[in-house]
Amino acid sequence: MTQAQKQQKPSLYLEVCCQSEEPRLSLKTSIVLFLLSYCECKCFKAFLVSSRPPDHRKLPEFLDVSASQPEDLPQLVKGCRLPAVLDETGRLCRAGLAVVLRHIINKTLEVDPSRNDVQALLGFKKTCLKACAEVSKWTRLCEIGIPSAVEEHLQNPTNQYQQLPLFILTLEQRLAEPVKVHNDDKIRRQKLHEQRQNEKNDSPGGKVHVDNESQPGQSAQVPDTVELRAALAKLSVEPVPALTTRENSEIRKVKTTALPPLERVFAEGLYFTLTDVVLLPCIYQYLCSLQDHTACTLRRLPHLRQWYSRVQEVPGVLRAAKACGMTLSIANFSMTRTLEESVEDNPTTLPEQEQHQEMTTELPFVGGPRPTLTKLKENGIEAVFAPHPRPGWTLPWDNLPGAINPAEGKMSNIRAVRKRQQLNNLVAMVIDLARPGYTIVDFCSGTGHVGIALAHMLPDCQVILIENKEESLVRAQSRSTELDLKNIGFIQANLDYFIGPFHIGVALHACGVATDMVMEHCIQARAAFVISPCCYGFIQNAVNFTFPKSKGFQETLTNKEHMILCRFADQTAVQLPPERRCIGKQCMGLVDLDRSWAAETHGYSVQVMTMEPESCSPKNNMLVGRPKQKSGLEISANQKEAVAQN
Ligand SMILES: *[C@@H]1O[C@H](CO)[C@@H](O)[C@H](O)[C@H]1NC(C)=O
Ligand SMILES: *[C@@H]1O[C@H](CO)[C@@H](O)[C@H](O)[C@H]1NC(C)=O
Ligand SMILES: *[C@@H]1O[C@H](CO)[C@@H](O)[C@H](O)[C@H]1NC(C)=O
Ligand SMILES: *[C@@H]1O[C@H](CO)[C@@H](O)[C@H](O)[C@H]1NC(C)=O
């Protein structure tokens, strides 16, 4: 590929599975292709990444597709899980299903802002699948849970007789739940109005009010409900019919709490969104496979089948599916639901009640941190802060280009001073650890203060900035372009999607478990780390980590007691009384001590220190970890590079 071609369009890299004898498109690839088809998006040059040439028959014809060998991928893309998009500059890579899908929507709308149907996919406040999988159980279910459950099922479709995957059951149950949508009052009143009309019609002598538009025949498969009409109206940009008649005032008097609940129409609620786009290729393949192998199982998924036939009502869905080789209308699973069926075969309750709300549960709090601190002390555990090896070291701020300086932005003067102080601390530690040829990753990079300073100070190293928030990363990229930095790359993704080798991981103010995720990532890559944690109170929202993490703490504290430490670790704000802040700092030190002990069991030496000056942030802890080697300190850069390339 020549440079000129590369600059025409962003490149979209898609995964092909080669485990079986026939290379086939992965489910995630099918989802991306389906969205491209739905959007009729021609903004990308697509590459099917595979060691063997895949079957081109199922690809949308309008798409510009070629094959690529995994080893030929650009370096930045190689470091990411697919799907991924590399922008025209070759410096910004977007990776992961949700990020790539949202980007396709963005590109489609940039070309054609009139595509309301495409805009609507992003849902209310345009947040559909935006929260990352670590935070949102719903994103996790849709982005990871369902696709991988179906992928697993497809590997071995006959084996799972009658056993429905938990994720599928969760979805089935979710589809049965009534919905709340923003401003649903109007639709619920409309529904009440229609219910009353129907009652009147049914009662003899009542005023007959036949609605000639809804033909009885039509309602057999897809019932003509207020919900469905509202949902489809949204896509065609027609307003929901408003109440106009005398009933209006009568209906309007009904209290909100007395209004009928709305039935779920699509996965997120009333409206067809990106979530449905993700689910359709998965559920299509899953239902087809059940049909072929264990058709009776279909009876246990009434809501899923109903959803599946509703989705086909959405304008554009059948066309898009056909273009990707999904012949939806042939696969017709909408058996009529009998009463017995819905009684007998209702999906069994889930083994563990999965809740779908975002996790905002606060621990009921009793007492202060003192009993916990005392307990630790009695067991010989106290916060230890290692001395700062480079107190007073500072970046040459006066001689640095403006774009590196945090004062550049809209930051207040005092915040800019503190930010510079924080950067001094992290950069000093990284410079100590870095060797020529190292790759340094700035996790949670935000607008790139740390990463850009590092790239400037360490021209012999490669710096990669990873950030989930697009706006931040785009700003980081434009600042780096201004500085003409060559040794820098950008990845918009959850850090899960970064799999490339690196030598040092950095994170400034990694919130809650983000600190633990970065540490885990570094440990897996045998990389050193320099992390300043933040928002200890969020630690209780952990999905993937159990606290305390280390054996020493586990033997002394229960999870609840540890959470007390986390909670009080956040009480270090300057406006608090000094003794409270002092306890806060101790709690912070203890939470990080537990983290450092856990890392030490993986062969690391870890120090918890305080950034200089202490006032640079209320969250002024810094964890510095180095992988221990049998001989000497670390493997040389060259050796590591060789390992990485194998
Ligand atoms: C697409 O993304 C860019 C960068 O974040 C943003 O500035 C732009 O407003 C988005 N466009 C649309 C149509 O959403
Ligand atoms: C949880 O941890 C496992 C194993 O380390 C990892 O494979 C998975 O991606 C993690 N999930 C999340 C949501 O972080
Ligand atoms: C509606 O249906 C009724 C009874 O079937 C019929 O008499 C009437 O003409 C129809 N009205 C319209 C507008 O089609
Ligand atoms: C699907 O099956 C139902 C019931 O068997 C039938 O009434 C309907 O016409 C079928 N739809 C399609 C599109 O084949």
XYZ file of C-alpha atoms in Angstrom, residues 317-570:
254
model
C -32.651 -3.590 8.369
C -33.644 -6.235 5.831
C -31.771 -4.457 3.072
C -28.635 -4.128 5.211
C -28.826 -7.736 6.328
C -29.217 -8.994 2.787
C -26.142 -7.063 1.691
C -24.129 -8.952 4.332
C -25.481 -12.347 3.407
C -27.891 -12.578 6.341
C -31.194 -13.769 4.927
C -33.327 -12.803 7.887
C -36.738 -13.360 6.356
C -36.018 -16.997 5.551
C -35.185 -17.689 9.136
C -38.585 -17.219 10.711
C -38.664 -18.201 14.347
C -41.853 -16.441 15.300
C -43.888 -19.405 16.418
C -47.156 -18.374 17.955
C -46.860 -18.153 21.690
C -49.424 -20.267 23.413
C -50.372 -19.713 26.988
C -48.874 -23.010 28.137
C -45.689 -22.121 26.449
C -45.264 -18.890 28.281
C -46.099 -20.544 31.572
C -44.032 -23.706 31.184
C -41.134 -22.454 29.251
C -40.537 -19.088 30.734
C -36.819 -18.850 31.035
C -35.684 -20.158 34.339
C -34.631 -17.507 36.765
C -30.994 -16.724 36.542
C -28.608 -18.549 38.843
C -27.282 -15.266 40.085
C -29.573 -12.315 39.756
C -27.695 -10.080 37.390
C -28.777 -6.506 37.784
C -28.633 -4.221 34.831
C -28.529 -0.898 36.548
C -25.229 0.847 36.447
C -23.422 0.061 39.623
C -23.965 2.923 41.960
C -24.552 1.011 45.169
C -23.110 2.779 48.159
C -22.086 0.690 51.106
C -24.185 1.601 54.102
C -21.641 3.299 56.235
C -21.163 2.725 59.932
C -18.410 4.155 62.107
C -15.124 5.763 61.203
C -11.875 4.287 59.951
C -10.207 4.112 63.353
C -11.181 0.529 64.306
C -9.861 -0.651 60.936
C -6.656 1.331 61.255
C -6.150 -0.024 64.771
C -6.727 -3.581 63.628
C -4.105 -3.203 60.925
C -1.667 -1.602 63.340
C -2.100 -4.452 65.820
C -1.124 -6.781 63.007
C 1.946 -4.726 62.236
C 0.537 -3.106 59.097
C 1.051 0.627 58.671
C 1.247 2.912 55.678
C 4.849 3.233 54.487
C 5.963 5.981 52.168
C 9.283 5.510 50.417
C 11.481 8.608 50.125
C 11.173 10.490 46.846
C 14.362 9.848 44.835
C 14.109 13.072 42.828
C 12.557 15.743 45.034
C 12.601 19.117 43.380
C 13.301 17.792 39.880
C 11.422 19.800 37.327
C 10.837 19.847 33.613
C 12.450 22.891 31.966
C 9.044 24.552 31.708
C 10.342 27.943 30.591
C 12.109 26.410 27.602
C 9.395 23.980 26.557
C 7.133 24.639 23.576
C 3.813 26.141 24.642
C 1.731 23.153 23.588
C 3.377 20.981 26.268
C 2.572 23.421 29.006
C -0.708 22.779 30.838
C -1.123 26.547 31.147
C -2.054 26.524 27.466
C -5.620 25.363 27.983
C -8.452 26.980 29.860
C -6.926 25.890 33.152
C -6.756 28.411 35.964
C -3.303 29.524 36.953
C -3.191 27.642 40.239
C -4.417 24.432 38.582
C -1.788 24.800 35.859
C 0.961 25.163 38.483
C -0.228 22.025 40.273
C -0.547 20.099 37.036
C 3.037 20.997 36.158
C 4.137 19.795 39.595
C 2.348 16.479 39.101
C 3.947 16.081 35.679
C 7.385 16.768 37.182
C 6.900 13.803 39.487
C 5.730 11.288 36.903
C 8.164 12.363 34.197
C 11.104 12.232 36.647
C 10.284 8.635 37.572
C 9.776 7.559 33.955
C 13.043 9.165 32.822
C 14.808 7.126 35.511
C 13.268 3.912 34.208
C 13.481 4.580 30.450
C 16.146 3.305 28.052
C 16.512 4.115 24.350
C 14.084 2.059 22.256
C 11.535 1.627 25.031
C 7.818 1.846 24.385
C 6.021 3.876 27.045
C 2.246 3.757 27.377
C 0.240 6.570 28.945
C -2.967 4.867 30.075
C -5.964 7.115 30.707
C -4.042 9.810 28.867
C -6.857 12.374 28.730
C -5.733 15.289 26.600
C -2.183 14.006 26.762
C -0.336 16.132 29.336
C 1.855 13.265 30.538
C 2.296 11.434 27.233
C 3.176 14.527 25.233
C 5.714 15.704 27.822
C 7.280 12.233 27.773
C 7.420 12.055 23.972
C 9.159 15.422 23.927
C 11.644 14.566 26.690
C 12.426 11.047 25.450
C 12.852 11.278 21.665
C 14.486 7.826 21.584
C 11.376 6.190 23.013
C 7.983 5.527 21.461
C 5.036 6.880 23.425
C 1.497 5.561 23.042
C -1.469 7.402 24.532
C -4.541 5.333 25.362
C -7.822 7.002 26.171
C -11.434 5.989 25.801
C -12.805 9.486 25.413
C -12.645 10.557 21.813
C -12.746 14.330 22.347
C -9.784 14.183 24.736
C -7.700 12.070 22.428
C -8.459 14.197 19.385
C -7.231 17.211 21.361
C -4.099 15.344 22.376
C -3.484 14.492 18.744
C -3.818 18.060 17.564
C -1.431 19.277 20.278
C 1.122 16.694 19.218
C 0.749 17.703 15.572
C 1.447 21.278 16.612
C 4.668 20.074 18.256
C 5.524 17.907 15.251
C 6.247 14.909 17.474
C 7.221 11.796 15.521
C 7.506 9.276 18.343
C 3.899 9.253 19.431
C 0.767 7.224 18.675
C -2.843 7.414 19.879
C -5.280 4.663 20.672
C -8.929 5.282 21.432
C -9.985 2.154 23.266
C -10.572 0.543 26.594
C -7.185 -0.514 27.817
C -8.392 -4.112 27.449
C -8.082 -3.683 23.722
C -4.417 -2.799 23.889
C -2.308 -5.947 23.639
C 0.964 -4.617 22.296
C 4.315 -4.995 24.083
C 5.632 -2.088 26.144
C 8.236 -1.372 28.792
C 6.767 1.309 31.033
C 3.129 2.065 31.858
C 2.176 5.491 33.225
C -1.115 6.811 34.539
C -1.847 10.133 36.196
C -4.937 10.033 38.390
C -6.228 6.638 37.332
C -9.672 6.538 38.961
C -10.697 3.697 41.245
C -9.994 0.291 39.724
C -8.421 1.925 36.670
C -5.245 1.908 38.768
C -5.610 -1.836 39.280
C -6.322 -2.431 35.620
C -3.240 -0.500 34.585
C -1.135 -2.388 37.140
C -2.462 -5.701 35.858
C -1.746 -4.707 32.281
C 1.805 -3.744 33.179
C 2.364 -6.946 35.133
C 1.161 -9.024 32.187
C 3.587 -7.179 29.904
C 6.360 -7.361 32.544
C 6.532 -3.585 32.251
C 7.533 -1.109 34.931
C 4.839 1.273 36.133
C 4.449 4.774 37.489
C 0.870 5.360 38.607
C -0.816 8.019 40.642
C -4.148 6.611 41.856
C -7.311 8.600 42.424
C -10.955 8.235 43.536
C -10.367 5.438 46.022
C -14.075 5.428 46.855
C -14.869 4.059 43.388
C -12.922 0.935 44.210
C -16.064 -0.666 45.596
C -17.489 -0.690 42.079
C -14.932 -3.252 41.005
C -16.124 -6.008 38.723
C -12.964 -7.882 38.121
C -10.970 -7.378 41.278
C -11.514 -8.512 44.820
C -10.286 -6.342 47.621
C -8.148 -6.498 49.601
C -5.803 -7.840 46.941
C -2.823 -9.040 48.956
C -2.567 -12.008 51.276
C -1.307 -9.823 54.120
C -4.390 -7.631 54.034
C -6.785 -10.479 53.341
C -5.629 -12.168 56.530
C -6.408 -9.044 58.508
C -9.348 -7.253 56.909
C -12.705 -8.229 55.495
C -13.773 -6.704 52.220
C -16.091 -4.339 54.104
C -13.292 -3.134 56.351
C -11.100 -2.574 53.342
C -13.863 -0.543 51.710
C -13.856 1.699 54.787
C -10.214 2.449 54.054
C -11.086 3.238 50.435
C -13.886 5.514 51.472
C -11.780 7.524 53.878
C -8.848 7.586 51.470
C -10.837 10.129 49.495
